XYZ file of C-alpha atoms in Angstrom:
745
model
C -32.288 -5.498 10.130
C -30.176 -5.029 6.990
C -30.979 -1.871 5.004
C -31.998 -2.255 1.437
C -29.428 -0.872 -0.877
C -29.422 0.589 -4.214
C -27.069 -1.266 -6.757
C -24.678 1.275 -8.342
C -22.146 0.740 -11.146
C -18.702 1.946 -11.566
C -18.327 4.806 -13.874
C -15.631 6.883 -15.352
C -15.427 9.648 -17.959
C -14.661 7.130 -20.919
C -17.819 5.581 -22.239
C -17.755 1.698 -22.295
C -17.265 -0.362 -25.265
C -20.944 -0.986 -25.739
C -21.538 2.455 -27.278
C -20.737 3.007 -30.868
C -18.589 6.177 -31.512
C -20.332 8.823 -33.598
C -18.944 10.259 -36.764
C -17.568 13.727 -36.705
C -18.612 16.389 -39.251
C -15.972 17.728 -41.668
C -14.954 20.832 -39.816
C -15.469 19.594 -36.280
C -12.281 21.024 -35.026
C -13.233 24.483 -36.043
C -16.656 24.143 -34.324
C -14.760 23.068 -31.234
C -12.458 26.116 -31.229
C -15.282 28.551 -31.811
C -17.330 26.949 -29.083
C -14.369 27.382 -26.676
C -13.867 31.004 -27.600
C -17.557 31.845 -27.266
C -17.637 30.215 -23.858
C -14.511 32.089 -22.640
C -15.762 35.383 -24.113
C -19.065 35.017 -22.317
C -17.782 33.793 -18.971
C -14.392 35.544 -18.745
C -14.848 39.017 -20.091
C -13.763 40.420 -16.656
C -10.446 38.526 -16.875
C -9.415 39.019 -20.532
C -6.529 41.308 -21.385
C -6.604 43.464 -24.451
C -4.418 41.018 -26.383
C -6.864 38.261 -25.767
C -9.849 40.319 -26.884
C -7.865 41.299 -30.015
C -7.021 37.612 -30.734
C -10.725 36.746 -30.821
C -11.634 39.698 -32.954
C -8.717 39.142 -35.409
C -9.523 35.394 -35.637
C -13.213 36.290 -36.652
C -11.900 38.507 -39.433
C -9.880 35.679 -41.091
C -11.367 33.664 -43.940
C -12.966 30.542 -42.739
C -10.526 28.093 -44.440
C -7.650 30.146 -42.958
C -9.271 29.901 -39.485
C -9.542 26.036 -40.015
C -5.887 25.757 -40.790
C -4.852 27.716 -37.811
C -6.997 25.583 -35.450
C -5.474 22.430 -37.148
C -2.013 23.899 -36.052
C -3.316 24.644 -32.574
C -4.389 20.991 -32.192
C -1.036 19.676 -33.393
C 2.006 19.098 -31.196
C 4.661 21.854 -31.043
C 4.857 25.305 -32.651
C 7.163 24.607 -35.662
C 5.722 22.919 -38.752
C 6.934 21.962 -42.243
C 4.484 23.904 -44.415
C 4.944 21.336 -47.327
C 3.748 18.534 -45.042
C 0.439 20.242 -44.124
C -2.105 18.292 -46.052
C -5.784 18.631 -45.204
C -8.082 17.501 -48.075
C -11.055 19.562 -46.945
C -8.943 22.834 -47.006
C -7.556 22.402 -50.582
C -4.440 24.525 -51.289
C -2.758 24.858 -47.860
C 0.019 27.020 -49.452
C -2.460 29.768 -50.191
C -3.818 29.482 -46.606
C -0.310 29.522 -45.125
C 0.338 32.779 -47.076
C -2.801 34.285 -45.730
C -1.854 33.400 -42.075
C 1.588 34.898 -42.600
C 0.181 38.108 -44.028
C -2.083 38.543 -40.992
C 0.494 37.681 -38.278
C -0.829 34.125 -37.358
C 2.387 32.421 -38.596
C 6.072 33.692 -38.876
C 9.492 32.241 -39.819
C 11.662 30.598 -37.382
C 14.362 32.630 -35.592
C 16.824 32.302 -32.785
C 13.901 32.805 -30.309
C 12.555 29.528 -31.501
C 15.731 27.555 -30.830
C 14.220 25.107 -28.337
C 11.251 24.509 -30.631
C 13.499 23.853 -33.543
C 15.619 21.347 -31.547
C 12.467 19.363 -30.767
C 11.004 19.432 -34.323
C 14.165 18.689 -36.460
C 14.917 15.083 -37.253
C 18.117 13.454 -36.037
C 19.641 13.750 -39.589
C 18.692 17.378 -39.782
C 20.202 18.096 -36.434
C 23.526 16.398 -37.480
C 23.598 18.385 -40.755
C 23.097 21.653 -39.010
C 25.682 20.882 -36.243
C 28.408 19.118 -38.448
C 29.026 22.389 -40.360
C 30.070 24.120 -37.055
C 31.616 21.253 -35.159
C 34.065 19.176 -37.233
C 34.355 15.608 -36.184
C 30.935 15.338 -34.657
C 29.880 11.591 -34.582
C 27.039 10.818 -37.108
C 25.889 7.786 -34.842
C 24.661 9.866 -31.985
C 20.966 9.679 -30.893
C 18.699 12.614 -31.397
C 18.609 13.389 -27.647
C 22.418 13.603 -27.606
C 22.512 15.979 -30.460
C 19.787 18.111 -28.748
C 21.864 18.138 -25.456
C 25.051 18.959 -27.481
C 23.369 21.936 -29.199
C 21.982 23.277 -25.956
C 25.460 23.107 -24.398
C 27.564 24.390 -27.266
C 25.495 26.441 -29.803
C 24.675 30.059 -29.922
C 21.000 29.962 -30.896
C 21.350 32.517 -33.746
C 24.306 30.633 -35.275
C 22.565 27.245 -35.133
C 19.390 28.731 -36.745
C 21.535 30.112 -39.678
C 22.629 26.475 -40.457
C 19.073 25.287 -40.835
C 17.077 25.360 -44.070
C 14.156 27.520 -42.877
C 12.420 27.942 -46.244
C 9.871 25.203 -45.609
C 9.286 25.981 -42.000
C 6.647 28.052 -40.328
C 6.115 28.892 -36.583
C 2.678 29.271 -34.972
C 2.214 32.826 -33.595
C -0.089 34.228 -30.911
C 0.588 31.049 -28.897
C 0.300 32.820 -25.520
C -3.168 34.176 -26.291
C -4.583 30.771 -27.448
C -2.925 29.086 -24.575
C -4.505 31.454 -22.049
C -7.948 31.119 -23.650
C -7.855 27.312 -23.403
C -6.443 27.637 -19.882
C -9.490 29.615 -18.758
C -11.815 27.030 -20.276
C -10.169 23.862 -18.846
C -8.559 25.389 -15.767
C -5.213 23.989 -16.636
C -2.825 24.053 -19.604
C -4.080 22.017 -22.447
C -2.619 20.804 -25.773
C -5.343 21.232 -28.270
C -9.000 20.611 -28.063
C -9.010 16.719 -28.149
C -11.391 16.559 -25.240
C -14.174 18.154 -27.359
C -13.458 15.475 -30.120
C -13.641 12.655 -27.652
C -16.938 14.093 -26.246
C -18.410 14.256 -29.778
C -17.243 10.673 -30.434
C -18.935 9.489 -27.368
C -15.609 8.456 -25.808
C -15.751 11.026 -23.022
C -18.728 12.172 -21.106
C -19.659 15.637 -19.972
C -21.561 16.269 -16.830
C -25.266 17.059 -16.921
C -25.884 18.768 -13.627
C -26.712 22.066 -15.201
C -26.519 24.159 -18.365
C -25.240 27.252 -16.645
C -21.647 27.567 -15.575
C -19.833 29.909 -13.218
C -16.305 31.465 -14.008
C -13.535 29.724 -12.062
C -11.770 33.072 -11.472
C -13.292 35.945 -9.515
C -10.942 38.520 -11.115
C -8.109 39.001 -13.374
C -5.490 38.882 -10.608
C -6.642 35.455 -9.559
C -6.646 34.094 -13.090
C -3.180 35.497 -13.903
C -1.772 33.951 -10.605
C -3.140 30.421 -11.476
C -1.852 30.865 -15.046
C 1.617 31.903 -13.716
C 2.100 28.750 -11.558
C 0.511 26.445 -14.087
C 2.949 27.610 -16.841
C 5.812 26.939 -14.696
C 4.579 23.533 -13.583
C 4.138 22.757 -17.304
C 7.665 23.873 -18.028
C 9.075 21.767 -15.139
C 7.479 18.600 -16.615
C 9.631 18.646 -19.710
C 12.313 21.117 -18.587
C 16.078 20.813 -19.422
C 18.635 21.456 -16.792
C 19.133 25.060 -18.030
C 15.422 25.723 -17.784
C 15.259 24.186 -14.195
C 17.869 26.724 -13.186
C 15.928 29.513 -14.728
C 12.780 28.408 -12.852
C 14.708 28.197 -9.617
C 16.353 31.596 -9.997
C 12.882 33.374 -10.314
C 11.457 32.042 -6.975
C 11.910 35.590 -5.402
C 9.717 36.873 -8.086
C 6.804 34.563 -7.499
C 3.499 36.545 -6.855
C 1.977 36.141 -3.348
C -1.181 34.080 -4.038
C -4.531 35.621 -3.163
C -6.545 32.447 -3.544
C -6.192 28.944 -2.052
C -6.010 27.432 -5.522
C -3.054 29.624 -6.470
C -1.452 28.899 -3.257
C -1.763 25.070 -3.794
C -0.071 25.454 -7.179
C 2.697 27.493 -5.633
C 3.308 24.841 -3.000
C 3.334 22.088 -5.706
C 5.913 24.075 -7.816
C 8.007 24.763 -4.808
C 8.048 21.089 -3.768
C 8.772 19.750 -7.168
C 11.497 22.105 -7.936
C 12.909 21.584 -4.525
C 13.126 17.850 -5.182
C 14.927 18.514 -8.477
C 17.464 20.735 -6.737
C 18.063 18.280 -3.950
C 18.682 15.500 -6.411
C 21.178 17.600 -8.292
C 23.024 18.311 -4.947
C 21.859 21.962 -4.547
C 20.695 21.750 -0.946
C 20.796 25.549 -0.464
C 18.649 26.051 -3.566
C 16.191 23.343 -2.429
C 15.902 25.057 1.026
C 15.067 28.291 -0.578
C 12.426 26.664 -2.732
C 10.863 24.691 0.119
C 10.724 27.819 2.170
C 8.675 29.536 -0.681
C 5.834 26.955 -0.111
C 3.640 26.228 2.783
C 2.580 22.694 2.314
C 3.387 19.911 4.879
C 5.680 18.254 2.159
C 7.698 21.504 1.889
C 7.875 21.851 5.754
C 9.170 18.297 6.135
C 11.927 18.745 3.525
C 13.083 22.024 5.148
C 13.342 20.465 8.519
C 15.225 17.466 7.247
C 17.664 19.568 5.278
C 18.365 21.834 8.227
C 18.908 18.965 10.562
C 21.067 16.925 8.077
C 23.283 19.979 7.427
C 24.002 20.566 11.221
C 21.625 23.427 11.676
C 19.838 21.501 14.524
C 18.696 24.429 16.570
C 17.132 26.086 13.459
C 15.426 22.761 12.793
C 14.186 22.647 16.344
C 12.640 26.213 16.093
C 10.913 25.250 12.833
C 9.406 22.072 14.397
C 8.209 24.136 17.520
C 6.511 26.658 15.308
C 4.756 23.761 13.394
C 3.668 22.091 16.618
C 2.315 25.327 18.135
C 0.643 26.554 14.836
C 0.446 23.800 12.308
C -0.699 24.471 8.835
C -2.474 21.092 8.658
C -2.815 17.833 10.631
C -0.224 16.149 8.378
C 2.328 18.926 9.267
C 1.579 18.562 12.936
C 1.920 14.802 12.793
C 5.328 15.028 11.141
C 6.670 17.799 13.404
C 5.529 16.125 16.575
C 7.021 12.744 15.550
C 10.320 14.208 14.340
C 10.630 16.354 17.371
C 10.144 13.501 19.818
C 12.699 11.322 18.071
C 15.454 13.957 17.384
C 15.064 16.176 20.494
C 13.264 13.953 22.983
C 13.820 10.509 24.383
C 11.705 8.558 21.814
C 13.754 6.139 19.597
C 11.212 4.986 16.988
C 8.977 6.802 14.612
C 5.184 6.846 14.996
C 4.947 4.731 11.700
C 7.250 2.079 13.144
C 5.237 2.041 16.457
C 2.033 1.426 14.508
C 3.621 -1.398 12.404
C 5.163 -3.005 15.413
C 1.794 -3.076 17.199
C 0.000 -4.475 14.150
C -1.807 -7.828 14.327
C 0.019 -10.437 12.198
C -1.913 -12.826 10.093
C -0.350 -15.960 8.675
C -1.865 -16.483 5.149
C -1.047 -18.938 2.605
C 1.454 -17.526 0.051
C -0.664 -18.577 -2.928
C -2.818 -15.425 -2.140
C 0.065 -13.035 -2.303
C -1.065 -11.651 -5.672
C -3.813 -9.663 -3.858
C -3.067 -8.998 -0.214
C -6.170 -6.916 0.496
C -8.393 -9.704 -0.790
C -6.379 -12.212 1.248
C -6.869 -10.125 4.327
C -10.616 -9.781 3.673
C -10.871 -13.619 3.285
C -8.865 -13.865 6.729
C -11.533 -11.842 8.470
C -14.470 -13.528 6.749
C -13.126 -16.968 7.862
C -13.241 -15.666 11.377
C -16.933 -15.032 10.914
C -16.727 -11.196 10.263
C -17.939 -9.100 7.335
C -15.082 -7.468 5.264
C -15.248 -5.014 2.483
C -12.397 -3.576 0.402
C -13.135 0.171 0.592
C -9.953 2.299 0.864
C -10.843 5.921 -0.097
C -14.068 4.998 -1.977
C -16.271 4.386 1.187
C -15.979 7.907 2.604
C -16.055 9.663 -0.692
C -19.213 7.778 -1.623
C -20.775 8.562 1.743
C -19.892 12.257 1.450
C -21.089 12.507 -2.196
C -24.426 10.806 -1.689
C -25.285 12.351 1.616
C -24.521 15.911 0.441
C -25.565 15.420 -3.223
C -27.961 18.393 -3.209
C -25.381 20.793 -1.724
C -22.714 19.574 -4.208
C -24.596 19.270 -7.365
C -28.178 20.553 -7.302
C -28.892 23.605 -9.512
C -27.891 26.689 -7.492
C -25.472 24.628 -5.343
C -22.842 23.306 -7.713
C -20.414 25.834 -8.855
C -19.186 24.272 -12.042
C -16.988 25.872 -14.679
C -17.463 23.858 -17.841
C -19.182 20.800 -19.115
C -16.038 18.853 -18.807
C -15.696 19.475 -15.043
C -17.272 17.363 -12.237
C -15.850 18.745 -9.116
C -17.586 21.896 -7.731
C -15.217 24.811 -7.191
C -16.127 25.369 -3.664
C -14.704 21.918 -2.809
C -11.273 22.804 -4.314
C -11.335 26.348 -2.709
C -12.416 25.142 0.731
C -15.586 27.258 0.916
C -18.116 24.273 0.588
C -19.027 24.348 4.326
C -19.406 28.170 4.445
C -21.514 28.195 1.350
C -23.987 25.594 2.744
C -23.645 25.956 6.470
C -27.233 25.546 7.562
C -28.082 22.488 5.442
C -24.790 20.747 6.234
C -25.208 21.316 9.992
C -28.603 19.901 9.824
C -27.478 16.743 8.034
C -24.474 16.402 10.447
C -26.901 16.463 13.405
C -29.071 13.848 11.662
C -26.297 11.278 11.650
C -27.507 10.319 15.130
C -30.663 8.912 13.391
C -29.550 6.034 11.085
C -32.959 5.693 9.474
C -32.996 9.314 8.351
C -29.403 8.815 6.972
C -30.357 5.717 5.054
C -33.443 7.379 3.569
C -31.341 10.257 2.380
C -28.784 8.023 0.813
C -31.449 5.867 -0.868
C -33.128 9.009 -2.221
C -29.929 10.285 -3.608
C -28.733 7.004 -5.133
C -32.163 6.345 -6.690
C -32.516 9.784 -8.109
C -28.978 10.152 -9.401
C -27.880 6.580 -10.132
C -25.085 6.456 -12.531
C -24.632 10.112 -12.982
C -21.021 10.912 -13.487
C -19.376 13.269 -10.955
C -16.018 14.089 -9.624
C -16.499 12.937 -5.962
C -17.144 9.253 -6.218
C -17.692 6.368 -8.582
C -20.766 4.304 -8.614
C -19.676 0.863 -7.279
C -22.093 -1.632 -6.063
C -19.684 -3.101 -3.522
C -18.846 0.263 -1.992
C -22.458 1.197 -1.651
C -23.155 -2.170 0.036
C -20.261 -1.474 2.432
C -21.786 1.995 3.240
C -25.103 0.583 4.308
C -23.392 -2.175 6.223
C -21.409 0.476 8.102
C -24.620 2.295 8.930
C -25.923 -0.906 10.553
C -23.102 -0.694 13.090
C -22.243 2.956 13.506
C -24.027 6.328 14.042
C -23.497 9.723 15.522
C -20.242 11.367 16.406
C -17.663 9.109 14.740
C -19.436 9.560 11.263
C -19.928 13.226 12.026
C -16.230 13.911 12.659
C -15.144 12.273 9.343
C -17.843 13.907 7.271
C -17.281 17.340 8.893
C -13.720 17.108 7.753
C -14.747 16.420 4.153
C -17.134 19.469 4.375
C -14.479 21.846 5.603
C -11.330 20.618 3.903
C -12.284 18.341 1.120
C -8.836 18.456 -0.793
C -6.989 17.259 2.223
C -9.465 14.711 3.323
C -9.978 12.284 0.351
C -6.906 10.055 0.364
C -5.049 7.647 2.623
C -7.966 5.712 4.256
C -7.361 2.101 5.202
C -7.974 -0.684 2.799
C -10.701 -2.651 4.615
C -13.868 -2.097 6.526
C -14.373 -5.030 8.860
C -17.690 -5.487 10.841
C -17.643 -7.600 13.888
C -19.489 -7.888 17.166
C -17.866 -4.764 18.421
C -18.786 -2.502 15.528
C -16.779 -1.164 12.641
C -12.978 -1.607 12.280
C -10.720 0.013 9.687
C -7.767 -2.057 8.624
C -4.624 -1.005 6.579
C -3.156 -4.082 4.999
C 0.653 -4.417 4.744
C 2.972 -7.252 3.857
C 6.460 -7.659 4.857
C 8.637 -4.852 3.459
C 5.686 -2.515 2.845
C 5.913 0.946 4.143
C 3.178 2.899 6.028
C 2.913 6.320 4.431
C 2.446 9.349 6.671
C -0.903 10.210 5.155
C -2.064 6.596 5.990
C -0.890 7.012 9.547
C -2.652 10.362 9.718
C -5.947 8.705 8.635
C -5.622 5.963 11.221
C -5.026 8.587 13.910
C -7.986 10.687 12.688
C -10.368 7.653 12.703
C -9.166 6.683 16.191
C -9.776 10.269 17.395
C -13.246 10.143 15.856
C -14.017 6.868 17.935
C -13.402 4.083 15.387
C -11.071 1.266 15.741
C -8.318 1.693 13.101
C -4.988 -0.232 12.839
C -2.793 -2.239 10.623
C -2.844 -5.925 9.734
C 0.581 -7.226 8.712
C 0.388 -10.424 6.515
C 3.113 -13.001 6.933
C 3.040 -15.322 3.956
C 3.196 -18.930 4.884
C 2.289 -22.397 3.562
C -0.825 -22.838 5.683
C -1.570 -26.487 6.400
C -5.187 -25.699 6.992
C -5.675 -23.907 3.695
C -8.167 -25.515 1.336
C -7.651 -25.668 -2.443
C -10.142 -26.572 -5.056
C -8.445 -27.922 -8.094
C -10.713 -27.397 -11.081
C -10.867 -28.578 -14.721
C -13.638 -27.591 -17.200
C -14.466 -29.049 -20.583
C -16.082 -26.505 -22.969
C -17.583 -26.191 -26.468
C -14.501 -24.191 -27.584
C -11.637 -21.975 -26.429
C -13.278 -18.539 -26.429
C -15.005 -17.770 -23.166
C -17.377 -15.055 -24.630
C -18.798 -17.367 -27.106
C -18.458 -20.813 -25.786
C -19.848 -22.608 -22.787
C -18.913 -25.162 -20.138
C -19.917 -28.857 -20.759
C -18.298 -30.398 -17.718
C -16.828 -29.502 -14.316
C -14.525 -31.678 -12.336
C -13.139 -30.377 -9.022
C -11.298 -31.866 -6.079
C -10.783 -30.347 -2.708
C -7.251 -30.672 -1.192
C -6.461 -29.927 2.452
C -3.397 -30.874 4.424
C -1.840 -32.640 1.523
C -4.831 -34.981 0.828
C -7.859 -34.897 -1.398
C -10.844 -34.677 0.908
C -13.860 -34.069 -1.396
C -14.909 -34.134 -5.034
C -17.421 -32.362 -7.308
C -18.221 -33.488 -10.850
C -21.169 -32.890 -13.209
C -21.797 -32.665 -16.992
C -23.535 -29.424 -18.093
C -25.949 -28.555 -20.872
C -24.147 -25.728 -22.602
C -27.246 -24.580 -24.411
C -25.370 -24.495 -27.718
C -24.010 -27.125 -30.107
C -20.835 -29.057 -29.398
C -18.579 -28.962 -32.432
C -17.456 -32.404 -33.730
C -13.849 -31.529 -33.151
C -14.462 -30.928 -29.545
C -16.420 -34.182 -29.194
C -13.455 -36.051 -30.753
C -11.109 -34.454 -28.243
C -13.178 -34.783 -25.085
C -15.484 -37.619 -25.963
C -18.501 -35.654 -24.794
C -21.416 -35.824 -27.121
C -24.480 -33.722 -27.528
C -26.596 -36.669 -26.327
C -24.598 -36.919 -23.113
C -25.363 -33.334 -22.164
C -28.977 -33.183 -23.535
C -30.546 -33.928 -20.151
C -27.711 -32.502 -17.998
C -28.335 -29.535 -15.707
C -27.723 -25.951 -16.835
C -24.974 -24.044 -15.027
C -27.596 -22.042 -13.190
C -28.812 -25.339 -11.681
C -25.485 -26.171 -10.062
C -24.093 -22.720 -9.368
C -25.057 -22.584 -5.749
C -23.763 -26.070 -5.152
C -20.457 -25.331 -6.754
C -19.945 -22.044 -4.872
C -20.701 -23.904 -1.596
C -18.019 -26.412 -2.613
C -15.604 -23.652 -3.198
C -16.313 -22.066 0.170
C -13.158 -20.014 0.987
C -10.696 -22.049 -0.994
C -8.025 -21.038 -3.389
C -8.985 -21.844 -7.041
C -6.389 -24.002 -8.713
C -6.091 -25.265 -12.311
C -3.552 -26.132 -14.913
C -3.448 -22.905 -16.977
C -5.725 -21.357 -14.378
C -6.895 -18.311 -16.478
C -8.749 -20.674 -18.885
C -10.768 -22.600 -16.275
C -11.343 -19.543 -13.944
C -12.305 -17.471 -16.846
C -15.015 -19.821 -18.013
C -16.281 -20.332 -14.587
C -16.430 -16.588 -13.790
C -18.243 -15.832 -17.146
C -20.822 -18.510 -16.262
C -21.491 -16.768 -13.015
C -21.403 -13.439 -14.775
C -24.302 -14.594 -17.049
C -26.288 -15.123 -13.832
C -25.490 -11.644 -12.672
C -23.187 -12.917 -10.058
C -19.577 -12.311 -9.223
C -17.016 -15.114 -8.766
C -13.876 -14.009 -7.034
C -11.331 -16.296 -5.536
C -7.553 -16.265 -5.141
C -5.934 -18.306 -7.823
C -2.919 -20.598 -8.302
C -1.738 -22.078 -11.527
C 0.010 -25.527 -11.495
C 1.531 -24.954 -14.864
C 3.120 -21.542 -14.028
C 4.119 -22.919 -10.549
C 5.817 -25.915 -12.153
C 7.573 -23.630 -14.569
C 8.843 -21.514 -11.732
C 9.875 -24.218 -9.199
C 10.972 -26.866 -11.741
C 12.483 -25.039 -14.685
C 14.113 -26.568 -17.659
C 11.498 -28.984 -19.053
C 10.651 -29.133 -22.687
C 6.919 -29.147 -22.027
C 4.752 -28.230 -19.096
C 1.489 -29.617 -20.537
C -0.605 -31.559 -18.065
C 0.030 -34.672 -20.066
C 3.898 -34.152 -20.165
C 3.988 -33.434 -16.439
C 1.801 -36.399 -15.598
C 4.086 -38.672 -17.506
C 7.247 -37.276 -15.822
C 5.850 -37.563 -12.342
C 3.981 -40.953 -12.736
C 0.655 -39.246 -12.296
C -2.318 -41.305 -13.776
C -4.035 -39.662 -16.644
C -6.116 -42.442 -18.147
C -8.981 -40.296 -19.455
C -7.254 -37.052 -20.462
C -9.679 -34.245 -21.471
C -12.349 -35.408 -19.200
C -12.742 -32.932 -16.382
C -12.457 -35.183 -13.246
C -9.414 -37.023 -14.556
C -7.603 -33.798 -15.454
C -8.554 -32.233 -12.057
C -7.228 -35.302 -10.234
C -3.900 -35.153 -12.172
C -3.663 -31.269 -11.516
C -4.315 -31.962 -7.782
C -1.274 -34.252 -7.755
C 0.844 -31.455 -9.353
C -0.443 -29.205 -6.627
C 0.913 -31.459 -4.005
C 4.289 -31.440 -5.730
C 4.148 -27.621 -6.027
C 3.260 -27.130 -2.317
C 6.115 -29.521 -1.224
C 8.585 -27.375 -3.034
C 6.993 -24.121 -1.814
C 7.228 -25.373 1.678
C 10.991 -26.200 1.282
C 11.708 -22.703 -0.086
C 9.888 -20.970 2.767
C 11.752 -23.077 5.320
C 15.081 -22.271 3.739
C 14.311 -18.641 3.199
C 11.386 -17.089 5.039
C 11.825 -13.842 3.074
C 10.974 -15.594 -0.190
C 7.282 -15.093 0.549
C 7.668 -11.436 1.118
C 6.653 -8.880 -1.545
C 7.806 -5.267 -1.568
C 4.573 -3.424 -2.283
C 3.896 0.175 -1.304
C 0.235 1.032 -1.041
């Protein structure tokens, strides 16, 4: 029997539009900065260097209004500021405060060490003025970016700075200290404290699992390693070519990470720098960078560079080491596949093999806007249940089933109110920290009733609570309980065990669909012609198969399906705004095989007045709808009429929007593939002055005797659909590729 499910809702950090933002107190930014410093001082005393402790003490000695101005500068972009432009009404005379900050070493004048910051701050005109005194004939029409590049390539920093009027400029000092304090709080480089502001405004939520937070770094060495790699990743994001070369040259000086988190940052830096080096043609430098990392991505690039440069035996030895002692499943999969193709007899890749073996589904091209939904409809028409799940299914299962281990007080190792992912997930120690309870729950997967009760308990107790593992989505929770009706035991255990032991490497790449048929659960990755199967998607398919699930690929071939049913709809309404107006009439015709096979028509009581202007347009009077059914009375009948059809209308967003809102008022979803006869006629028959229903009906001799009544307009739009489909069919016959879409999942 089906299990009762708990209806969850999607959530994210941003608070929805229904909540009114709060007003901020005058000195909110100062309060945020002090809150951050107090938190860091209390949690990271074992990490702070003398400079950081001195920063906090010296800040406390400043007058409060000077503190406020410094925090204002911290929250602004860049380090260079025009002092005469700093206007904050609550602080009064900023000139006096600037002098105070200068006197105590919190501000300084620009010098040649601030060359890059000055290039970013100065306007295009100011750059031209400074450069034209040194370089005669410099064009005044260049863009700012061109001036910046020219200055980097041709200027001695000290000479450039001497040409700039520095009297009005100040530079924020002690940047490294404040940057490190914010890094300790947020765990990554942060420009300012805007997240505190959004929290106070009610725009961003903070988690509520506990009031006590654990430091993210066990010791100073771990903190400094993380900071080292984060700093360089930050530089890389906005680096000029010269800075890239500097980052590359120091690879031999990188510290050897002592923590998994720092190692992951090092691998990310090595890969991104290596890609930059490859794109610039420096394959030797790229190889040196990739060899500094230990990720599967770095390994793959090393092997490919070695093989492409003729060092095939070295590439072979590299592959053999990866096969014998892989760093991860992804690395092993790449090494095994590449080895078989380059040094064995295999001629095609594992990705190609899976795609070639995929089931092919011919689906009407009108559904090409959403291939995953089209594939789900394909399976449902065959009598199966299909859910669009991708990564959400397993993350929801893991998060709900192990909620207590993840988030209960004493179990969750969280670092600040802004964080939602427990640290032991990112460090890989979650299983070791909770071994006994996790093992007990993994064994219990043989007993579906026990699992369902645990999931219901968690979802009921914590419904809607924001967390960093999954989002509350009703459809995914329904899919999870449907899965548990079909599967139990070892297949579930293998997937969840991988989450527990290696969460960071287990959360992405899962197939798009869960399909439930008479044989149990099947996971399906959906691809259209031209799509690529990524290696992590292939890896998940292989892992699911190894666990005992059926997992494969469905390739969609877009066609003009003669069996496809279309329902052509027209609605009349009390006005044009879907949120405030209601439907007064629905007319719909069903089309199959080029013929109209059924009709649906009804007036509706809109439960609000019909404006006189609308009555003059449609001819529908309040008296005509006074005794008409409410939409709720005909909703089931209309949905049954739709069945699995494609929703068609002239200007489809209008009609579909009104119908879906009517269903939404009943707490029901209304989701169908859509086709617009207006947009289709524009595309297939370009050049007309008007594509209104009336103009097209006149041009193609389509009867439109009672325009702006729903059934008449629906009948006319149905005739346009037949014209559209005829042209679509001709195009597909001439060019089968025309129905293909390059989409990479």
